[in-house]
Amino acid sequence: MKKIKLFGLIAISMFAFASCDLVEDVKDAIDEIQDDQDPAYTESENGLEISVSYKRSGIGIYHIAQFAVNGGDTICTSFVTKTTYFSEALAKEAYDHAIKDLDEKEKARFTLDGKELTVNHPDNIGLKKATIRFGLKTVYEGYKKGGEIIEDIEIPTDGDGDGGQVGPSTLDKFNAQYNESEDGLQLTLSYYDFTQSIARVREATFMTDGTDTLCVTYAFTDTYAREDIAQYEFEQHYINYEQEYRYEINGAVITHVEPDYVRTPKARIKQQMLYDYNTMNEMDAM
């Protein structure tokens, strides 16, 4: 299946103590190496950009996703990773290392500008915001726990192919993420059901009707470890559901809506999501 690709390119441990002959300005390089920055997760006010940043031992990483509203969905239109190094020579070495075994099409995704190396990830374009958010929050939580800058992490999404996992630090945890949009009209709960190896996303949207805020849609996305497992589940349980439930399969992903939630008050759905979110976090902490 397609997977969110987050390229830090070269692990910190490889270059944190690079020899001085790579450093053009030793003083500036030392300042950069000492300027560690805590991990940060940022979502823009309009909800159309999410970024995760982290800097350690002179190497900074910036994962930046941009979105656009397309019908009833908010989808990814751009996903790039920017890696900054403490010297141009080191950035050039990282660039040469990254592209040395790639074909021309893959090489075109990499751009070197001084100390900054940028990688485009076109495979993520078209994915739903909830899926991208789940992936970036997983990376952010890993950084907060002291993890090194990530070279390449795979998170199950839609598409074709097989395999995939939420990440090396989350294989036996739910790693639940809860989010409420700035305008309060969207709630999202994402988590990894490690008991079944399924990445799950619940997304509820609302509208204000008089004094009430009521549910308009409640959509579920389940991403399985492999296409054949998803196909089996779909044929065994979902293929004959009534049309109003709108069960659909795309590769390893099964999506559906729950019409029974339409016009349910937001407070009730939020209470349910937060209960599940807190319960999973408590279980992760055990």
PDB file of C-alpha atoms in Angstrom:
ATOM      1  CA  MET A   1       0.000   0.000   0.000  1.00  0.00           C
ATOM      2  CA  LYS A   2       1.091   3.581  -0.274  1.00  0.00           C
ATOM      3  CA  LYS A   3       2.859   4.819   2.826  1.00  0.00           C
ATOM      4  CA  ILE A   4       3.616   8.245   4.181  1.00  0.00           C
ATOM      5  CA  LYS A   5       7.286   8.730   3.501  1.00  0.00           C
ATOM      6  CA  LEU A   6       9.188  10.979   5.874  1.00  0.00           C
ATOM      7  CA  PHE A   7      12.813  11.296   4.859  1.00  0.00           C
ATOM      8  CA  GLY A   8      15.295  12.732   7.316  1.00  0.00           C
ATOM      9  CA  LEU A   9      17.823  11.425   4.784  1.00  0.00           C
ATOM     10  CA  ILE A  10      20.856  10.814   6.977  1.00  0.00           C
ATOM     11  CA  ALA A  11      20.617   9.763  10.616  1.00  0.00           C
ATOM     12  CA  ILE A  12      22.168  12.158  13.106  1.00  0.00           C
ATOM     13  CA  SER A  13      24.468   9.521  14.494  1.00  0.00           C
ATOM     14  CA  MET A  14      26.284   9.356  11.179  1.00  0.00           C
ATOM     15  CA  PHE A  15      27.227  13.022  11.157  1.00  0.00           C
ATOM     16  CA  ALA A  16      26.960  14.460  14.653  1.00  0.00           C
ATOM     17  CA  PHE A  17      30.732  14.230  15.046  1.00  0.00           C
ATOM     18  CA  ALA A  18      31.803  14.800  11.442  1.00  0.00           C
ATOM     19  CA  SER A  19      35.477  15.610  10.904  1.00  0.00           C
ATOM     20  CA  CYS A  20      36.495  19.276  10.852  1.00  0.00           C
ATOM     21  CA  ASP A  21      37.589  19.158   7.215  1.00  0.00           C
ATOM     22  CA  LEU A  22      33.885  19.180   6.270  1.00  0.00           C
ATOM     23  CA  VAL A  23      33.223  22.369   8.239  1.00  0.00           C
ATOM     24  CA  GLU A  24      33.775  25.680   6.427  1.00  0.00           C
ATOM     25  CA  ASP A  25      33.232  27.857   9.471  1.00  0.00           C
ATOM     26  CA  VAL A  26      34.004  25.959  12.671  1.00  0.00           C
ATOM     27  CA  LYS A  27      32.535  28.551  15.032  1.00  0.00           C
ATOM     28  CA  ASP A  28      29.227  28.771  13.176  1.00  0.00           C
ATOM     29  CA  ALA A  29      29.080  24.999  12.989  1.00  0.00           C
ATOM     30  CA  ILE A  30      29.610  24.659  16.742  1.00  0.00           C
ATOM     31  CA  ASP A  31      26.858  27.215  17.375  1.00  0.00           C
ATOM     32  CA  GLU A  32      24.530  25.216  15.153  1.00  0.00           C
ATOM     33  CA  ILE A  33      25.407  21.929  16.837  1.00  0.00           C
ATOM     34  CA  GLN A  34      24.689  23.411  20.266  1.00  0.00           C
ATOM     35  CA  ASP A  35      21.382  24.975  19.161  1.00  0.00           C
ATOM     36  CA  ASP A  36      19.061  22.038  19.864  1.00  0.00           C
ATOM     37  CA  GLN A  37      15.340  22.794  19.475  1.00  0.00           C
ATOM     38  CA  ASP A  38      12.470  20.892  21.043  1.00  0.00           C
ATOM     39  CA  PRO A  39      10.041  19.063  18.756  1.00  0.00           C
ATOM     40  CA  ALA A  40       7.108  21.215  17.617  1.00  0.00           C
ATOM     41  CA  TYR A  41       3.785  20.291  16.029  1.00  0.00           C
ATOM     42  CA  THR A  42       1.959  23.170  14.326  1.00  0.00           C
ATOM     43  CA  GLU A  43      -1.356  23.360  12.518  1.00  0.00           C
ATOM     44  CA  SER A  44      -2.266  26.620  10.797  1.00  0.00           C
ATOM     45  CA  GLU A  45      -5.345  28.588  11.835  1.00  0.00           C
ATOM     46  CA  ASN A  46      -7.126  27.803   8.572  1.00  0.00           C
ATOM     47  CA  GLY A  47      -6.269  24.107   8.951  1.00  0.00           C
ATOM     48  CA  LEU A  48      -4.537  23.955   5.573  1.00  0.00           C
ATOM     49  CA  GLU A  49      -0.971  23.350   6.750  1.00  0.00           C
ATOM     50  CA  ILE A  50       0.588  20.995   9.293  1.00  0.00           C
ATOM     51  CA  SER A  51       4.267  20.947  10.163  1.00  0.00           C
ATOM     52  CA  VAL A  52       6.554  19.048  12.510  1.00  0.00           C
ATOM     53  CA  SER A  53      10.035  20.345  13.321  1.00  0.00           C
ATOM     54  CA  TYR A  54      12.935  19.125  15.427  1.00  0.00           C
ATOM     55  CA  LYS A  55      16.605  20.065  15.693  1.00  0.00           C
ATOM     56  CA  ARG A  56      19.347  18.047  17.294  1.00  0.00           C
ATOM     57  CA  SER A  57      23.148  18.071  17.096  1.00  0.00           C
ATOM     58  CA  GLY A  58      23.179  20.641  14.316  1.00  0.00           C
ATOM     59  CA  ILE A  59      20.663  18.908  12.039  1.00  0.00           C
ATOM     60  CA  GLY A  60      17.128  20.224  11.719  1.00  0.00           C
ATOM     61  CA  ILE A  61      14.154  18.433  10.202  1.00  0.00           C
ATOM     62  CA  TYR A  62      10.922  20.003   8.952  1.00  0.00           C
ATOM     63  CA  HIS A  63       8.003  17.927   7.659  1.00  0.00           C
ATOM     64  CA  ILE A  64       5.479  20.223   5.979  1.00  0.00           C
ATOM     65  CA  ALA A  65       2.096  19.156   4.579  1.00  0.00           C
ATOM     66  CA  GLN A  66      -0.327  21.491   2.813  1.00  0.00           C
ATOM     67  CA  PHE A  67      -3.996  20.856   2.078  1.00  0.00           C
ATOM     68  CA  ALA A  68      -6.995  22.058   0.101  1.00  0.00           C
ATOM     69  CA  VAL A  69     -10.709  21.511   0.511  1.00  0.00           C
ATOM     70  CA  ASN A  70     -12.057  19.235  -2.218  1.00  0.00           C
ATOM     71  CA  GLY A  71     -15.796  18.697  -1.957  1.00  0.00           C
ATOM     72  CA  GLY A  72     -16.434  17.328   1.502  1.00  0.00           C
ATOM     73  CA  ASP A  73     -12.824  16.289   2.095  1.00  0.00           C
ATOM     74  CA  THR A  74      -9.616  18.106   2.976  1.00  0.00           C
ATOM     75  CA  ILE A  75      -6.813  16.478   0.998  1.00  0.00           C
ATOM     76  CA  CYS A  76      -3.044  16.822   0.825  1.00  0.00           C
ATOM     77  CA  THR A  77      -1.736  18.935  -2.069  1.00  0.00           C
ATOM     78  CA  SER A  78       1.945  19.124  -1.077  1.00  0.00           C
ATOM     79  CA  PHE A  79       4.239  17.202   1.260  1.00  0.00           C
ATOM     80  CA  VAL A  80       7.914  18.055   1.622  1.00  0.00           C
ATOM     81  CA  THR A  81      10.699  17.296   4.063  1.00  0.00           C
ATOM     82  CA  LYS A  82      13.451  19.865   4.575  1.00  0.00           C
ATOM     83  CA  THR A  83      16.690  18.864   6.294  1.00  0.00           C
ATOM     84  CA  THR A  84      19.186  21.556   7.327  1.00  0.00           C
ATOM     85  CA  TYR A  85      22.814  20.753   8.092  1.00  0.00           C
ATOM     86  CA  PHE A  86      25.472  22.735   9.939  1.00  0.00           C
ATOM     87  CA  SER A  87      27.642  23.106   6.835  1.00  0.00           C
ATOM     88  CA  GLU A  88      27.184  23.140   3.077  1.00  0.00           C
ATOM     89  CA  ALA A  89      29.812  20.436   2.692  1.00  0.00           C
ATOM     90  CA  LEU A  90      27.852  18.150   4.988  1.00  0.00           C
ATOM     91  CA  ALA A  91      24.602  18.905   3.152  1.00  0.00           C
ATOM     92  CA  LYS A  92      26.302  18.058  -0.165  1.00  0.00           C
ATOM     93  CA  GLU A  93      27.584  14.776   1.260  1.00  0.00           C
ATOM     94  CA  ALA A  94      24.088  13.929   2.504  1.00  0.00           C
ATOM     95  CA  TYR A  95      22.615  14.777  -0.900  1.00  0.00           C
ATOM     96  CA  ASP A  96      25.152  12.630  -2.773  1.00  0.00           C
ATOM     97  CA  HIS A  97      24.518   9.746  -0.393  1.00  0.00           C
ATOM     98  CA  ALA A  98      20.741  10.026  -0.759  1.00  0.00           C
ATOM     99  CA  ILE A  99      20.635   9.976  -4.567  1.00  0.00           C
ATOM    100  CA  LYS A 100      23.518   7.680  -5.437  1.00  0.00           C
ATOM    101  CA  ASP A 101      21.400   4.586  -6.103  1.00  0.00           C
ATOM    102  CA  LEU A 102      18.259   6.331  -7.442  1.00  0.00           C
ATOM    103  CA  ASP A 103      16.971   6.571 -10.982  1.00  0.00           C
ATOM    104  CA  GLU A 104      16.484   9.960 -12.629  1.00  0.00           C
ATOM    105  CA  LYS A 105      12.809  10.198 -11.660  1.00  0.00           C
ATOM    106  CA  GLU A 106      13.574   9.622  -7.991  1.00  0.00           C
ATOM    107  CA  LYS A 107      16.567  11.971  -8.043  1.00  0.00           C
ATOM    108  CA  ALA A 108      14.281  14.771  -9.265  1.00  0.00           C
ATOM    109  CA  ARG A 109      12.514  14.752  -5.883  1.00  0.00           C
ATOM    110  CA  PHE A 110      15.708  15.959  -4.161  1.00  0.00           C
ATOM    111  CA  THR A 111      16.829  19.593  -4.236  1.00  0.00           C
ATOM    112  CA  LEU A 112      19.988  20.948  -2.602  1.00  0.00           C
ATOM    113  CA  ASP A 113      20.220  24.652  -1.738  1.00  0.00           C
ATOM    114  CA  GLY A 114      23.253  25.506   0.367  1.00  0.00           C
ATOM    115  CA  LYS A 115      22.815  23.818   3.747  1.00  0.00           C
ATOM    116  CA  GLU A 116      19.206  22.780   3.046  1.00  0.00           C
ATOM    117  CA  LEU A 117      18.099  19.570   1.376  1.00  0.00           C
ATOM    118  CA  THR A 118      14.451  19.353   0.289  1.00  0.00           C
ATOM    119  CA  VAL A 119      12.604  16.174  -0.660  1.00  0.00           C
ATOM    120  CA  ASN A 120       9.182  16.121  -2.306  1.00  0.00           C
ATOM    121  CA  HIS A 121       6.809  13.247  -1.514  1.00  0.00           C
ATOM    122  CA  PRO A 122       4.224  13.110  -4.343  1.00  0.00           C
ATOM    123  CA  ASP A 123       2.828   9.759  -3.144  1.00  0.00           C
ATOM    124  CA  ASN A 124       1.193  11.588  -0.230  1.00  0.00           C
ATOM    125  CA  ILE A 125      -0.731  13.979  -2.463  1.00  0.00           C
ATOM    126  CA  GLY A 126      -4.443  13.166  -2.445  1.00  0.00           C
ATOM    127  CA  LEU A 127      -4.455  11.555   0.990  1.00  0.00           C
ATOM    128  CA  LYS A 128      -6.974  12.813   3.527  1.00  0.00           C
ATOM    129  CA  LYS A 129      -5.848  15.324   6.113  1.00  0.00           C
ATOM    130  CA  ALA A 130      -6.800  12.989   8.969  1.00  0.00           C
ATOM    131  CA  THR A 131      -4.394  10.347   7.666  1.00  0.00           C
ATOM    132  CA  ILE A 132      -1.524  12.821   7.239  1.00  0.00           C
ATOM    133  CA  ARG A 133      -2.206  14.341  10.651  1.00  0.00           C
ATOM    134  CA  PHE A 134      -2.092  10.902  12.264  1.00  0.00           C
ATOM    135  CA  GLY A 135       1.264  10.192  10.640  1.00  0.00           C
ATOM    136  CA  LEU A 136       2.822  13.515  11.582  1.00  0.00           C
ATOM    137  CA  LYS A 137       1.587  13.324  15.165  1.00  0.00           C
ATOM    138  CA  THR A 138       3.122   9.862  15.420  1.00  0.00           C
ATOM    139  CA  VAL A 139       6.451  11.305  14.296  1.00  0.00           C
ATOM    140  CA  TYR A 140       6.082  14.240  16.704  1.00  0.00           C
ATOM    141  CA  GLU A 141       5.387  11.952  19.655  1.00  0.00           C
ATOM    142  CA  GLY A 142       8.472   9.930  18.740  1.00  0.00           C
ATOM    143  CA  TYR A 143      10.619  13.058  18.709  1.00  0.00           C
ATOM    144  CA  LYS A 144       9.244  14.137  22.101  1.00  0.00           C
ATOM    145  CA  LYS A 145      10.396  10.842  23.563  1.00  0.00           C
ATOM    146  CA  GLY A 146      13.937  11.631  22.502  1.00  0.00           C
ATOM    147  CA  GLY A 147      14.030   9.780  19.205  1.00  0.00           C
ATOM    148  CA  GLU A 148      16.611  10.634  16.573  1.00  0.00           C
ATOM    149  CA  ILE A 149      15.692  12.446  13.407  1.00  0.00           C
ATOM    150  CA  ILE A 150      13.792   9.933  11.320  1.00  0.00           C
ATOM    151  CA  GLU A 151      15.238   8.806   8.021  1.00  0.00           C
ATOM    152  CA  ASP A 152      12.174   6.936   6.813  1.00  0.00           C
ATOM    153  CA  ILE A 153       8.988   5.963   8.648  1.00  0.00           C
ATOM    154  CA  GLU A 154       6.128   4.016   7.115  1.00  0.00           C
ATOM    155  CA  ILE A 155       2.514   4.547   8.122  1.00  0.00           C
ATOM    156  CA  PRO A 156      -0.378   2.639   6.531  1.00  0.00           C
ATOM    157  CA  THR A 157      -2.519   4.754   4.226  1.00  0.00           C
ATOM    158  CA  ASP A 158      -4.662   4.115   1.187  1.00  0.00           C
ATOM    159  CA  GLY A 159      -3.384   2.672  -2.069  1.00  0.00           C
ATOM    160  CA  ASP A 160      -1.938  -0.619  -3.198  1.00  0.00           C
ATOM    161  CA  GLY A 161       0.925  -2.893  -2.232  1.00  0.00           C
ATOM    162  CA  ASP A 162       1.525  -4.750   0.993  1.00  0.00           C
ATOM    163  CA  GLY A 163       3.073  -4.394   4.363  1.00  0.00           C
ATOM    164  CA  GLY A 164       3.286  -1.281   6.459  1.00  0.00           C
ATOM    165  CA  GLN A 165       3.302  -0.339  10.094  1.00  0.00           C
ATOM    166  CA  VAL A 166       2.619   2.671  12.243  1.00  0.00           C
ATOM    167  CA  GLY A 167       6.226   2.968  13.333  1.00  0.00           C
ATOM    168  CA  PRO A 168       8.854   1.146  15.351  1.00  0.00           C
ATOM    169  CA  SER A 169       7.875   2.760  18.655  1.00  0.00           C
ATOM    170  CA  THR A 170       4.134   2.183  18.294  1.00  0.00           C
ATOM    171  CA  LEU A 171       3.760  -1.435  17.229  1.00  0.00           C
ATOM    172  CA  ASP A 172       2.264  -2.440  20.571  1.00  0.00           C
ATOM    173  CA  LYS A 173       0.415   0.783  21.410  1.00  0.00           C
ATOM    174  CA  PHE A 174      -2.729   2.567  20.276  1.00  0.00           C
ATOM    175  CA  ASN A 175      -0.899   5.915  20.049  1.00  0.00           C
ATOM    176  CA  ALA A 176      -4.312   7.619  19.930  1.00  0.00           C
ATOM    177  CA  GLN A 177      -4.542  11.169  18.572  1.00  0.00           C
ATOM    178  CA  TYR A 178      -7.554  13.447  19.112  1.00  0.00           C
ATOM    179  CA  ASN A 179      -8.132  16.733  17.309  1.00  0.00           C
ATOM    180  CA  GLU A 180     -10.846  19.386  17.175  1.00  0.00           C
ATOM    181  CA  SER A 181     -10.768  21.923  14.349  1.00  0.00           C
ATOM    182  CA  GLU A 182     -10.436  25.634  15.102  1.00  0.00           C
ATOM    183  CA  ASP A 183     -14.065  26.317  14.168  1.00  0.00           C
ATOM    184  CA  GLY A 184     -15.263  23.350  16.233  1.00  0.00           C
ATOM    185  CA  LEU A 185     -17.007  21.757  13.271  1.00  0.00           C
ATOM    186  CA  GLN A 186     -14.748  18.718  12.904  1.00  0.00           C
ATOM    187  CA  LEU A 187     -13.591  16.078  15.386  1.00  0.00           C
ATOM    188  CA  THR A 188     -10.999  13.423  14.547  1.00  0.00           C
ATOM    189  CA  LEU A 189      -9.827  10.393  16.499  1.00  0.00           C
ATOM    190  CA  SER A 190      -6.939   8.385  15.029  1.00  0.00           C
ATOM    191  CA  TYR A 191      -5.292   5.328  16.510  1.00  0.00           C
ATOM    192  CA  TYR A 192      -3.492   2.109  15.673  1.00  0.00           C
ATOM    193  CA  ASP A 193      -5.428  -0.994  16.664  1.00  0.00           C
ATOM    194  CA  PHE A 194      -2.340  -3.101  17.283  1.00  0.00           C
ATOM    195  CA  THR A 195      -4.482  -6.078  18.342  1.00  0.00           C
ATOM    196  CA  GLN A 196      -5.601  -6.404  14.701  1.00  0.00           C
ATOM    197  CA  SER A 197      -2.853  -4.448  12.904  1.00  0.00           C
ATOM    198  CA  ILE A 198      -5.325  -1.851  11.630  1.00  0.00           C
ATOM    199  CA  ALA A 199      -4.835   1.927  11.515  1.00  0.00           C
ATOM    200  CA  ARG A 200      -8.200   3.504  12.264  1.00  0.00           C
ATOM    201  CA  VAL A 201      -9.476   7.053  11.762  1.00  0.00           C
ATOM    202  CA  ARG A 202     -12.876   8.396  12.839  1.00  0.00           C
ATOM    203  CA  GLU A 203     -13.863  11.780  11.480  1.00  0.00           C
ATOM    204  CA  ALA A 204     -17.089  13.601  12.398  1.00  0.00           C
ATOM    205  CA  THR A 205     -18.240  16.875  10.824  1.00  0.00           C
ATOM    206  CA  PHE A 206     -20.919  19.192  12.167  1.00  0.00           C
ATOM    207  CA  MET A 207     -23.117  22.170  11.357  1.00  0.00           C
ATOM    208  CA  THR A 208     -24.818  24.702  13.583  1.00  0.00           C
ATOM    209  CA  ASP A 209     -28.619  24.451  13.514  1.00  0.00           C
ATOM    210  CA  GLY A 210     -30.156  27.115  15.678  1.00  0.00           C
ATOM    211  CA  THR A 211     -28.677  26.691  19.129  1.00  0.00           C
ATOM    212  CA  ASP A 212     -27.460  23.132  18.464  1.00  0.00           C
ATOM    213  CA  THR A 213     -24.351  21.797  16.754  1.00  0.00           C
ATOM    214  CA  LEU A 214     -25.341  18.578  15.023  1.00  0.00           C
ATOM    215  CA  CYS A 215     -23.475  15.838  13.172  1.00  0.00           C
ATOM    216  CA  VAL A 216     -23.562  15.955   9.381  1.00  0.00           C
ATOM    217  CA  THR A 217     -21.261  13.002   8.614  1.00  0.00           C
ATOM    218  CA  TYR A 218     -19.405  10.422  10.668  1.00  0.00           C
ATOM    219  CA  ALA A 219     -16.848   8.597   8.533  1.00  0.00           C
ATOM    220  CA  PHE A 220     -14.561   5.688   9.414  1.00  0.00           C
ATOM    221  CA  THR A 221     -11.332   4.692   7.650  1.00  0.00           C
ATOM    222  CA  ASP A 222      -9.644   1.366   8.430  1.00  0.00           C
ATOM    223  CA  THR A 223      -6.266   0.590   6.855  1.00  0.00           C
ATOM    224  CA  TYR A 224      -5.216  -3.051   7.027  1.00  0.00           C
ATOM    225  CA  ALA A 225      -1.706  -4.467   6.972  1.00  0.00           C
ATOM    226  CA  ARG A 226      -2.267  -6.083   3.572  1.00  0.00           C
ATOM    227  CA  GLU A 227      -4.700  -5.853   0.674  1.00  0.00           C
ATOM    228  CA  ASP A 228      -5.720  -9.506   0.852  1.00  0.00           C
ATOM    229  CA  ILE A 229      -6.751  -9.133   4.504  1.00  0.00           C
ATOM    230  CA  ALA A 230      -8.837  -6.061   3.693  1.00  0.00           C
ATOM    231  CA  GLN A 231     -10.445  -7.860   0.745  1.00  0.00           C
ATOM    232  CA  TYR A 232     -11.329 -10.833   2.941  1.00  0.00           C
ATOM    233  CA  GLU A 233     -12.870  -8.622   5.628  1.00  0.00           C
ATOM    234  CA  PHE A 234     -14.805  -6.673   3.020  1.00  0.00           C
ATOM    235  CA  GLU A 235     -16.221  -9.802   1.406  1.00  0.00           C
ATOM    236  CA  GLN A 236     -17.043 -11.457   4.721  1.00  0.00           C
ATOM    237  CA  HIS A 237     -18.620  -8.539   6.524  1.00  0.00           C
ATOM    238  CA  TYR A 238     -19.248  -5.440   4.442  1.00  0.00           C
ATOM    239  CA  ILE A 239     -20.012  -6.199   0.806  1.00  0.00           C
ATOM    240  CA  ASN A 240     -23.740  -6.745   1.433  1.00  0.00           C
ATOM    241  CA  TYR A 241     -24.389  -3.777   3.723  1.00  0.00           C
ATOM    242  CA  GLU A 242     -27.199  -1.404   2.855  1.00  0.00           C
ATOM    243  CA  GLN A 243     -26.229   1.356   0.429  1.00  0.00           C
ATOM    244  CA  GLU A 244     -26.761   4.074   3.030  1.00  0.00           C
ATOM    245  CA  TYR A 245     -23.739   2.803   4.987  1.00  0.00           C
ATOM    246  CA  ARG A 246     -21.509   3.316   1.932  1.00  0.00           C
ATOM    247  CA  TYR A 247     -18.832   0.695   2.555  1.00  0.00           C
ATOM    248  CA  GLU A 248     -16.033   1.021   0.001  1.00  0.00           C
ATOM    249  CA  ILE A 249     -12.675  -0.706  -0.448  1.00  0.00           C
ATOM    250  CA  ASN A 250      -9.560   0.739  -2.072  1.00  0.00           C
ATOM    251  CA  GLY A 251      -6.544  -1.526  -1.840  1.00  0.00           C
ATOM    252  CA  ALA A 252      -5.922  -2.153   1.850  1.00  0.00           C
ATOM    253  CA  VAL A 253      -8.373   0.548   2.979  1.00  0.00           C
ATOM    254  CA  ILE A 254     -12.038   0.106   3.905  1.00  0.00           C
ATOM    255  CA  THR A 255     -14.078   3.271   4.413  1.00  0.00           C
ATOM    256  CA  HIS A 256     -17.682   3.778   5.422  1.00  0.00           C
ATOM    257  CA  VAL A 257     -20.117   6.287   6.883  1.00  0.00           C
ATOM    258  CA  GLU A 258     -22.506   5.795   9.770  1.00  0.00           C
ATOM    259  CA  PRO A 259     -25.875   7.372   8.903  1.00  0.00           C
ATOM    260  CA  ASP A 260     -27.202   6.648  12.397  1.00  0.00           C
ATOM    261  CA  TYR A 261     -25.043   9.490  13.758  1.00  0.00           C
ATOM    262  CA  VAL A 262     -26.559  12.181  11.526  1.00  0.00           C
ATOM    263  CA  ARG A 263     -28.072  14.982  13.665  1.00  0.00           C
ATOM    264  CA  THR A 264     -26.522  13.577  16.825  1.00  0.00           C
ATOM    265  CA  PRO A 265     -25.429  16.485  19.085  1.00  0.00           C
ATOM    266  CA  LYS A 266     -21.718  17.264  18.919  1.00  0.00           C
ATOM    267  CA  ALA A 267     -21.417  17.045  22.713  1.00  0.00           C
ATOM    268  CA  ARG A 268     -22.414  13.367  22.668  1.00  0.00           C
ATOM    269  CA  ILE A 269     -19.971  12.399  19.905  1.00  0.00           C
ATOM    270  CA  LYS A 270     -17.175  14.416  21.509  1.00  0.00           C
ATOM    271  CA  GLN A 271     -17.790  12.727  24.857  1.00  0.00           C
ATOM    272  CA  GLN A 272     -17.594   9.317  23.202  1.00  0.00           C
ATOM    273  CA  MET A 273     -14.401  10.139  21.292  1.00  0.00           C
ATOM    274  CA  LEU A 274     -12.671  11.580  24.353  1.00  0.00           C
ATOM    275  CA  TYR A 275     -13.662   8.564  26.434  1.00  0.00           C
ATOM    276  CA  ASP A 276     -12.120   6.219  23.857  1.00  0.00           C
ATOM    277  CA  TYR A 277      -9.062   8.477  23.487  1.00  0.00           C
ATOM    278  CA  ASN A 278      -8.401   8.598  27.231  1.00  0.00           C
ATOM    279  CA  THR A 279      -9.018   4.888  27.636  1.00  0.00           C
ATOM    280  CA  MET A 280      -6.472   4.010  24.948  1.00  0.00           C
ATOM    281  CA  ASN A 281      -3.900   6.378  26.432  1.00  0.00           C
ATOM    282  CA  GLU A 282      -4.368   4.772  29.849  1.00  0.00           C
ATOM    283  CA  MET A 283      -3.861   1.331  28.324  1.00  0.00           C
ATOM    284  CA  ASP A 284      -0.707   2.541  26.514  1.00  0.00           C
ATOM    285  CA  ALA A 285       0.684   3.749  29.829  1.00  0.00           C
ATOM    286  CA  MET A 286       0.176   0.400  31.577  1.00  0.00           C
TER     287      MET A 286
END
